[in-house]
CSV table of N, CA and C in Angstrom, one decimal:
chain,number,residue,atom,x,y,z
A,1,MET,N,36.5,180.3,56.6
A,1,MET,CA,38.0,179.9,57.2
A,1,MET,C,39.1,179.8,55.8
A,2,SER,N,40.1,180.7,56.0
A,2,SER,CA,41.3,179.4,55.1
A,2,SER,C,42.6,179.4,55.1
A,3,VAL,N,42.6,178.1,55.0
A,3,VAL,CA,44.2,177.6,55.5
A,3,VAL,C,45.2,177.4,54.6
A,4,PRO,N,46.2,178.0,55.2
A,4,PRO,CA,47.3,177.8,53.9
A,4,PRO,C,47.5,176.6,53.4
A,5,GLY,N,48.0,176.5,52.7
A,5,GLY,CA,48.4,175.2,51.7
A,5,GLY,C,49.4,174.9,52.1
A,6,PRO,N,50.1,173.2,51.4
A,6,PRO,CA,51.3,172.5,52.1
A,6,PRO,C,52.2,173.6,50.9
A,7,ASP,N,53.3,173.5,51.2
A,7,ASP,CA,54.4,174.4,50.8
A,7,ASP,C,55.2,172.9,49.9
A,8,LEU,N,54.7,172.6,48.4
A,8,LEU,CA,55.3,171.4,47.7
A,8,LEU,C,55.9,172.0,47.1
A,9,PRO,N,56.3,170.9,46.6
A,9,PRO,CA,58.2,171.0,45.9
A,9,PRO,C,57.6,171.5,44.5
A,10,PRO,N,58.5,171.7,43.7
A,10,PRO,CA,58.1,172.8,42.4
A,10,PRO,C,57.8,171.8,41.4
A,11,GLU,N,58.1,170.1,41.8
A,11,GLU,CA,58.4,169.7,40.7
A,11,GLU,C,57.0,168.8,40.4
A,12,ILE,N,56.1,168.9,41.5
A,12,ILE,CA,55.0,168.1,41.9
A,12,ILE,C,53.7,168.9,41.1
A,13,ALA,N,53.3,168.2,40.4
A,13,ALA,CA,52.2,169.0,39.1
A,13,ALA,C,50.6,168.7,40.6
A,14,THR,N,50.0,170.0,40.4
A,14,THR,CA,49.1,170.0,40.9
A,14,THR,C,47.9,168.9,40.5
A,15,SER,N,47.9,168.4,39.3
A,15,SER,CA,47.0,167.5,38.6
A,15,SER,C,47.5,166.4,39.5
A,16,ASP,N,49.1,166.2,39.4
A,16,ASP,CA,49.4,164.9,39.9
A,16,ASP,C,48.6,164.4,41.3
A,17,LEU,N,49.1,165.4,41.9
A,17,LEU,CA,48.8,165.3,43.3
A,17,LEU,C,47.2,164.7,43.7
A,18,ILE,N,46.6,165.8,43.0
A,18,ILE,CA,44.7,165.4,42.6
A,18,ILE,C,44.4,164.2,42.3
A,19,HIS,N,45.1,163.5,41.6
A,19,HIS,CA,44.7,162.4,40.9
A,19,HIS,C,45.4,161.0,42.0
A,20,ALA,N,46.3,161.7,42.5
A,20,ALA,CA,47.4,160.9,43.6
A,20,ALA,C,45.6,160.7,44.8
A,21,LEU,N,45.8,161.2,45.7
A,21,LEU,CA,44.7,161.8,46.6
A,21,LEU,C,43.6,161.5,46.6
A,22,LEU,N,42.5,161.5,44.9
A,22,LEU,CA,41.8,160.7,44.4
A,22,LEU,C,41.8,159.0,44.8
A,23,ASP,N,42.8,158.7,44.0
A,23,ASP,CA,43.3,157.1,43.9
A,23,ASP,C,44.0,156.4,45.0
A,24,ALA,N,44.1,157.5,46.2
A,24,ALA,CA,44.2,156.6,47.6
A,24,ALA,C,43.0,156.3,48.0
A,25,ARG,N,42.2,156.7,47.7
A,25,ARG,CA,40.7,156.5,48.7
A,25,ARG,C,40.3,154.9,48.0
A,26,GLN,N,40.2,153.9,48.5
A,26,GLN,CA,39.3,152.9,48.4
A,26,GLN,C,37.2,153.2,47.6
A,27,ASP,N,37.1,154.1,48.2
A,27,ASP,CA,35.7,154.7,48.1
A,27,ASP,C,35.4,155.2,46.8
A,28,SER,N,34.8,155.9,46.4
A,28,SER,CA,34.2,156.4,45.5
A,28,SER,C,34.4,158.1,45.7
A,29,ALA,N,35.1,158.8,44.6
A,29,ALA,CA,35.3,159.9,44.4
A,29,ALA,C,35.9,160.5,43.4
A,30,LEU,N,34.6,161.6,43.3
A,30,LEU,CA,34.7,162.6,42.2
A,30,LEU,C,34.9,164.2,42.7
A,31,ILE,N,35.7,164.7,41.6
A,31,ILE,CA,35.9,166.5,41.6
A,31,ILE,C,34.6,166.5,39.9
A,32,LEU,N,33.8,167.5,41.5
A,32,LEU,CA,32.6,168.0,40.5
A,32,LEU,C,32.9,169.7,40.0
A,33,ASP,N,32.5,170.1,38.9
A,33,ASP,CA,32.1,171.6,38.6
A,33,ASP,C,31.0,172.1,39.4
A,34,PRO,N,30.3,173.0,39.7
A,34,PRO,CA,28.8,173.7,40.3
A,34,PRO,C,27.6,173.3,39.2
A,35,SER,N,27.8,172.6,38.6
A,35,SER,CA,27.2,172.5,37.6
A,35,SER,C,26.7,170.8,37.6
A,36,GLY,N,27.9,170.1,37.9
A,36,GLY,CA,27.7,168.7,38.1
A,36,GLY,C,28.3,168.0,37.1
A,37,THR,N,29.3,168.8,36.3
A,37,THR,CA,30.5,167.9,35.6
A,37,THR,C,31.5,167.2,36.4
A,38,ILE,N,31.6,166.1,35.9
A,38,ILE,CA,32.8,165.3,36.5
A,38,ILE,C,34.6,166.2,35.9
A,39,LEU,N,34.8,166.6,36.6
A,39,LEU,CA,36.6,167.1,36.6
A,39,LEU,C,37.8,166.2,36.7
A,40,ALA,N,37.2,164.8,37.4
A,40,ALA,CA,38.1,164.5,38.1
A,40,ALA,C,37.3,163.1,39.0
A,41,ALA,N,38.0,161.7,38.5
A,41,ALA,CA,37.4,161.0,39.2
A,41,ALA,C,38.4,159.5,39.8
A,42,ASN,N,37.9,158.7,40.8
A,42,ASN,CA,39.2,157.1,41.0
A,42,ASN,C,38.4,156.5,40.3
A,43,GLY,N,39.2,155.3,40.3
A,43,GLY,CA,38.7,154.0,39.9
A,43,GLY,C,37.7,153.4,40.8
A,44,PRO,N,37.0,153.6,41.8
A,44,PRO,CA,36.0,152.8,42.7
A,44,PRO,C,34.6,153.7,42.0
A,45,ALA,N,34.9,154.9,41.9
A,45,ALA,CA,33.5,156.2,41.1
A,45,ALA,C,33.3,155.8,39.6
A,46,ALA,N,34.4,155.2,39.4
A,46,ALA,CA,33.8,154.4,37.5
A,46,ALA,C,33.7,153.4,37.6
A,47,GLU,N,33.9,152.6,38.7
A,47,GLU,CA,33.2,151.2,38.7
A,47,GLU,C,31.8,151.1,39.2
A,48,SER,N,31.7,152.2,39.6
A,48,SER,CA,30.2,151.9,40.6
A,48,SER,C,29.1,153.0,39.3
A,49,LEU,N,29.5,153.8,38.5
A,49,LEU,CA,29.0,154.4,37.2
A,49,LEU,C,29.2,153.7,36.0
A,50,GLY,N,29.4,152.0,36.5
A,50,GLY,CA,29.8,151.2,35.0
A,50,GLY,C,30.4,151.6,33.8
A,51,VAL,N,31.4,152.0,34.3
A,51,VAL,CA,32.3,152.2,33.6
A,51,VAL,C,34.0,151.9,33.9
A,52,VAL,N,35.3,151.7,32.7
A,52,VAL,CA,36.0,151.5,33.2
A,52,VAL,C,37.2,152.3,33.9
A,53,ALA,N,37.5,153.1,32.8
A,53,ALA,CA,38.0,154.3,32.9
A,53,ALA,C,37.9,155.7,33.6
A,54,PRO,N,38.3,155.7,34.6
A,54,PRO,CA,37.5,156.9,35.3
A,54,PRO,C,38.1,158.6,34.4
A,55,SER,N,39.1,158.2,33.4
A,55,SER,CA,38.8,159.3,32.4
A,55,SER,C,37.8,159.2,31.3
A,56,SER,N,36.7,158.4,31.8
A,56,SER,CA,35.7,158.2,30.6
A,56,SER,C,34.8,158.8,31.1
A,57,LEU,N,35.2,159.2,32.6
A,57,LEU,CA,33.9,160.2,33.2
A,57,LEU,C,34.3,161.7,33.2
A,58,VAL,N,34.9,161.6,32.5
A,58,VAL,CA,35.5,163.5,33.0
A,58,VAL,C,35.0,164.1,31.6
A,59,GLY,N,34.2,165.2,32.1
A,59,GLY,CA,33.2,166.3,30.9
A,59,GLY,C,31.9,165.5,31.2
A,60,ARG,N,31.4,164.4,31.4
A,60,ARG,CA,30.0,164.3,31.9
A,60,ARG,C,29.3,164.6,32.9
A,61,ASN,N,28.1,164.8,32.9
A,61,ASN,CA,27.3,165.3,34.5
A,61,ASN,C,26.8,164.3,35.1
A,62,LEU,N,27.4,164.5,36.4
A,62,LEU,CA,27.5,163.4,37.1
A,62,LEU,C,25.6,162.7,37.5
A,63,PHE,N,24.6,163.9,37.2
A,63,PHE,CA,23.3,163.7,37.1
A,63,PHE,C,22.9,163.1,36.3
A,64,THR,N,23.1,162.6,34.9
A,64,THR,CA,23.0,162.0,33.6
A,64,THR,C,23.4,160.4,33.7
A,65,LEU,N,24.4,160.8,34.7
A,65,LEU,CA,25.1,158.8,34.9
A,65,LEU,C,24.1,158.1,36.1
A,66,LEU,N,23.1,158.9,36.7
A,66,LEU,CA,22.5,158.3,37.8
A,66,LEU,C,21.4,158.0,36.9
A,67,SER,N,20.9,157.0,38.1
A,67,SER,CA,19.7,156.6,37.7
A,67,SER,C,18.6,157.7,38.0
A,68,PRO,N,17.8,157.9,37.4
A,68,PRO,CA,16.4,159.1,37.4
A,68,PRO,C,16.2,159.4,38.6
A,69,PRO,N,15.9,158.3,39.1
A,69,PRO,CA,15.1,158.7,40.5
A,69,PRO,C,16.1,159.1,41.9
A,70,THR,N,17.2,158.3,41.9
A,70,THR,CA,18.5,159.1,42.6
A,70,THR,C,19.2,160.4,42.2
A,71,ALA,N,19.4,160.8,40.6
A,71,ALA,CA,19.5,162.0,40.7
A,71,ALA,C,18.8,162.9,41.1
A,72,SER,N,17.2,162.6,40.9
A,72,SER,CA,16.5,163.3,41.5
A,72,SER,C,16.5,163.8,43.0
A,73,ARG,N,16.8,162.5,43.5
A,73,ARG,CA,17.6,162.6,45.5
A,73,ARG,C,18.5,163.9,45.6
A,74,LEU,N,19.5,163.3,44.6
A,74,LEU,CA,21.0,164.2,45.2
A,74,LEU,C,21.2,165.6,44.2
A,75,ARG,N,20.5,165.1,43.2
A,75,ARG,CA,20.7,166.7,42.8
A,75,ARG,C,20.3,168.2,43.5
A,76,PRO,N,19.6,168.0,44.6
A,76,PRO,CA,18.7,169.1,45.1
A,76,PRO,C,20.1,169.4,46.4
A,77,LEU,N,20.3,168.0,46.9
A,77,LEU,CA,21.8,168.3,48.2
A,77,LEU,C,22.8,168.9,47.6
A,78,PHE,N,22.9,168.2,46.5
A,78,PHE,CA,24.5,169.2,45.7
A,78,PHE,C,24.3,170.1,45.0
A,79,GLU,N,22.8,170.9,44.9
A,79,GLU,CA,22.9,172.1,44.5
A,79,GLU,C,22.6,173.2,46.0
A,80,ARG,N,22.2,172.5,46.8
A,80,ARG,CA,21.9,173.4,47.9
A,80,ARG,C,23.7,173.6,48.8
A,81,VAL,N,24.6,172.0,48.5
A,81,VAL,CA,25.8,172.2,48.7
A,81,VAL,C,26.8,173.7,47.7
A,82,VAL,N,25.9,173.7,46.8
A,82,VAL,CA,26.7,174.9,45.8
A,82,VAL,C,26.5,175.9,46.0
A,83,SER,N,25.1,176.4,46.1
A,83,SER,CA,24.7,177.6,46.8
A,83,SER,C,25.1,178.7,48.3
A,84,THR,N,25.3,177.3,48.9
A,84,THR,CA,25.6,177.6,50.3
A,84,THR,C,26.9,177.9,50.5
A,85,GLY,N,27.4,176.8,49.8
A,85,GLY,CA,29.2,177.0,50.5
A,85,GLY,C,29.4,175.9,51.8
A,86,VAL,N,27.9,174.9,52.6
A,86,VAL,CA,28.4,174.5,53.6
A,86,VAL,C,28.4,173.2,52.9
A,87,PRO,N,29.1,172.4,53.3
A,87,PRO,CA,29.3,170.8,53.3
A,87,PRO,C,27.5,170.6,53.9
A,88,GLY,N,28.1,168.9,53.0
A,88,GLY,CA,26.5,168.1,53.0
A,88,GLY,C,26.9,166.8,53.3
A,89,ASP,N,26.3,166.0,54.0
A,89,ASP,CA,26.3,165.0,54.3
A,89,ASP,C,25.0,164.1,54.2
A,90,PHE,N,25.0,163.3,52.9
A,90,PHE,CA,23.8,162.3,53.1
A,90,PHE,C,23.4,160.9,52.8
A,91,ALA,N,22.6,160.1,53.4
A,91,ALA,CA,22.5,159.1,52.9
A,91,ALA,C,21.2,159.1,51.8
A,92,ASP,N,21.8,157.5,50.9
A,92,ASP,CA,20.8,157.7,50.3
A,92,ASP,C,20.7,155.5,49.4
A,93,SER,N,19.6,155.5,48.7
A,93,SER,CA,19.3,154.1,48.2
A,93,SER,C,18.6,153.9,47.3
A,94,ASP,N,19.4,152.7,46.8
A,94,ASP,CA,18.2,152.7,45.5
A,94,ASP,C,17.6,151.3,46.0
A,95,GLY,N,17.3,151.0,47.5
A,95,GLY,CA,16.6,149.6,47.1
A,95,GLY,C,17.8,148.3,47.6
A,96,ARG,N,18.8,148.9,46.7
A,96,ARG,CA,19.4,146.9,46.4
A,96,ARG,C,21.1,147.7,47.3
A,97,ARG,N,21.1,149.0,47.0
A,97,ARG,CA,22.8,149.3,47.4
A,97,ARG,C,22.6,150.9,48.2
A,98,HIS,N,23.1,150.7,49.1
A,98,HIS,CA,23.2,152.2,50.2
A,98,HIS,C,24.6,152.9,50.1
A,99,TRP,N,24.1,154.2,50.1
A,99,TRP,CA,25.1,154.8,50.2
A,99,TRP,C,25.6,155.8,51.6
A,100,ARG,N,26.6,156.3,51.4
A,100,ARG,CA,26.8,157.7,52.0
A,100,ARG,C,27.9,158.4,51.3
A,101,HIS,N,27.0,159.5,51.1
A,101,HIS,CA,27.4,160.9,50.2
A,101,HIS,C,28.3,161.7,50.9
A,102,ALA,N,29.1,162.3,51.1
A,102,ALA,CA,30.2,163.5,51.7
A,102,ALA,C,30.1,164.4,50.3
A,103,PHE,N,29.5,165.6,50.1
A,103,PHE,CA,29.7,166.8,49.6
A,103,PHE,C,30.7,167.6,50.0
A,104,ARG,N,31.9,167.9,49.8
A,104,ARG,CA,32.9,169.0,50.2
A,104,ARG,C,32.9,170.1,49.1
A,105,PRO,N,32.6,171.4,49.2
A,105,PRO,CA,32.8,172.6,48.6
A,105,PRO,C,34.3,173.0,48.6
A,106,VAL,N,34.8,173.5,47.9
A,106,VAL,CA,36.0,174.1,47.6
A,106,VAL,C,36.0,175.7,47.2
A,107,LEU,N,36.3,176.8,47.9
A,107,LEU,CA,36.0,177.8,47.3
A,107,LEU,C,37.1,178.4,46.3
A,108,GLY,N,36.7,179.2,45.3
A,108,GLY,CA,37.6,180.0,44.9
A,108,GLY,C,37.9,181.3,45.1
A,109,ARG,N,39.1,181.7,44.6
A,109,ARG,CA,39.6,183.1,45.0
A,109,ARG,C,38.5,184.3,45.2
A,110,ASP,N,37.0,183.8,44.3
A,110,ASP,CA,36.0,184.8,44.6
A,110,ASP,C,35.0,184.8,45.9
A,111,GLY,N,35.3,183.4,46.6
A,111,GLY,CA,34.3,183.2,47.6
A,111,GLY,C,33.3,182.2,47.3
A,112,ARG,N,33.1,182.0,46.0
A,112,ARG,CA,31.9,181.0,45.6
A,112,ARG,C,32.7,179.7,45.1
A,113,VAL,N,31.6,178.8,45.2
A,113,VAL,CA,32.4,177.4,45.2
A,113,VAL,C,32.8,177.3,43.7
A,114,ALA,N,33.8,176.8,43.7
A,114,ALA,CA,34.6,176.5,42.2
A,114,ALA,C,34.3,174.8,42.1
A,115,VAL,N,34.4,173.8,43.3
A,115,VAL,CA,34.1,172.7,42.9
A,115,VAL,C,33.8,172.3,43.9
A,116,VAL,N,33.1,170.7,44.0
A,116,VAL,CA,32.4,170.0,45.0
A,116,VAL,C,33.6,168.5,44.8
A,117,VAL,N,33.8,168.0,45.9
A,117,VAL,CA,34.4,166.9,46.1
A,117,VAL,C,33.0,165.8,46.2
A,118,ASP,N,33.2,164.6,46.0
A,118,ASP,CA,32.2,164.2,46.0
A,118,ASP,C,33.1,162.7,46.8
A,119,GLY,N,32.6,162.6,47.7
A,119,GLY,CA,33.4,161.2,48.7
A,119,GLY,C,32.0,160.4,49.3
A,120,SER,N,32.1,159.2,48.3
A,120,SER,CA,30.5,158.2,48.2
A,120,SER,C,31.0,157.2,48.6
A,121,THR,N,30.5,156.5,49.8
A,121,THR,CA,30.9,155.1,50.2
A,121,THR,C,29.7,154.4,50.2
A,122,ASP,N,30.2,153.1,49.9
A,122,ASP,CA,29.1,152.0,49.6
A,122,ASP,C,28.6,151.1,51.2
A,123,VAL,N,27.8,151.5,52.0
A,123,VAL,CA,27.5,150.8,53.3
A,123,VAL,C,26.5,149.9,53.2
A,124,THR,N,26.4,149.2,52.0
A,124,THR,CA,25.5,148.4,51.9
A,124,THR,C,25.5,147.2,52.8
A,125,ALA,N,26.7,146.8,53.2
A,125,ALA,CA,26.8,145.6,54.1
A,125,ALA,C,26.4,145.7,55.6
A,126,HIS,N,26.9,147.1,56.1
A,126,HIS,CA,26.9,147.6,57.3
A,126,HIS,C,25.2,147.9,57.5
A,127,TRP,N,25.1,147.8,56.2
A,127,TRP,CA,22.9,148.1,56.5
A,127,TRP,C,22.7,147.0,56.7
A,128,GLN,N,23.0,146.3,56.2
A,128,GLN,CA,22.5,144.7,55.7
A,128,GLN,C,22.6,143.7,57.4
A,129,ALA,N,24.0,144.4,57.7
A,129,ALA,CA,23.9,143.6,59.2
A,129,ALA,C,23.3,144.5,60.1
A,130,GLN,N,22.9,146.1,60.6
A,130,GLN,CA,21.9,146.5,61.2
A,130,GLN,C,20.9,145.9,60.9
A,131,GLU,N,20.4,145.9,59.5
A,131,GLU,CA,18.5,145.0,59.5
A,131,GLU,C,18.7,143.8,60.0
A,132,ALA,N,19.8,143.4,59.8
A,132,ALA,CA,19.7,141.3,60.3
A,132,ALA,C,19.5,141.6,62.0
A,133,LEU,N,20.4,142.3,62.5
A,133,LEU,CA,20.0,142.5,63.9
A,133,LEU,C,18.7,142.8,64.3
A,134,ARG,N,18.0,144.0,63.7
A,134,ARG,CA,17.5,144.4,64.3
A,134,ARG,C,16.2,143.3,63.7
A,135,VAL,N,16.0,142.8,62.7
A,135,VAL,CA,15.1,141.3,62.7
A,135,VAL,C,15.4,140.8,64.1
A,136,SER,N,16.7,139.9,64.2
A,136,SER,CA,17.0,139.4,65.2
A,136,SER,C,16.3,139.7,66.5
A,137,LEU,N,16.2,141.0,66.6
A,137,LEU,CA,16.1,141.6,68.0
A,137,LEU,C,14.4,141.2,68.3
A,138,GLU,N,13.8,141.8,67.2
A,138,GLU,CA,12.1,141.7,67.1
A,138,GLU,C,11.9,140.3,67.4
A,139,LYS,N,12.4,139.1,66.8
A,139,LYS,CA,12.1,137.8,67.1
A,139,LYS,C,12.6,137.2,68.5
A,140,TYR,N,13.5,137.9,69.2
A,140,TYR,CA,13.8,137.4,70.4
A,140,TYR,C,12.6,138.3,71.8
A,141,LYS,N,11.8,139.3,70.7
A,141,LYS,CA,10.8,139.9,71.8
A,141,LYS,C,9.9,139.3,71.5
A,142,VAL,N,9.2,138.7,70.7
A,142,VAL,CA,8.5,137.6,70.3
A,142,VAL,C,8.4,136.3,71.3
A,143,LEU,N,9.7,135.9,71.8
A,143,LEU,CA,9.7,135.2,73.1
A,143,LEU,C,9.8,135.0,74.1
């Protein structure tokens, strides 16, 4: 399904709009090509990947920046989004931090996936609260 884009004033450059949209997110946001190469990133993405400037991520492959176990879990999910063009939402954890990933494909004029937008949210605090509640409920079951 194709939805017409907004009628933007001609003085607004597409790249400026993209960076404004990325920077408006408080969570990690990346724009990736179908191989996983980072085309654009915001500050929270740079911070979560251990760099200061988002621009230093451009041109690097996301999966080489992740730990090998994380990359091996996320790469097949990413590749499925690229091959099918169907969005995917995924949960992931490295044992310390917990994430929700939303991979959103953007189709090119040829109908194939041109880029994938990765919006990732650190849900560690929420997960810890749920775990504390679960432990508390188990404790009260014993009483």
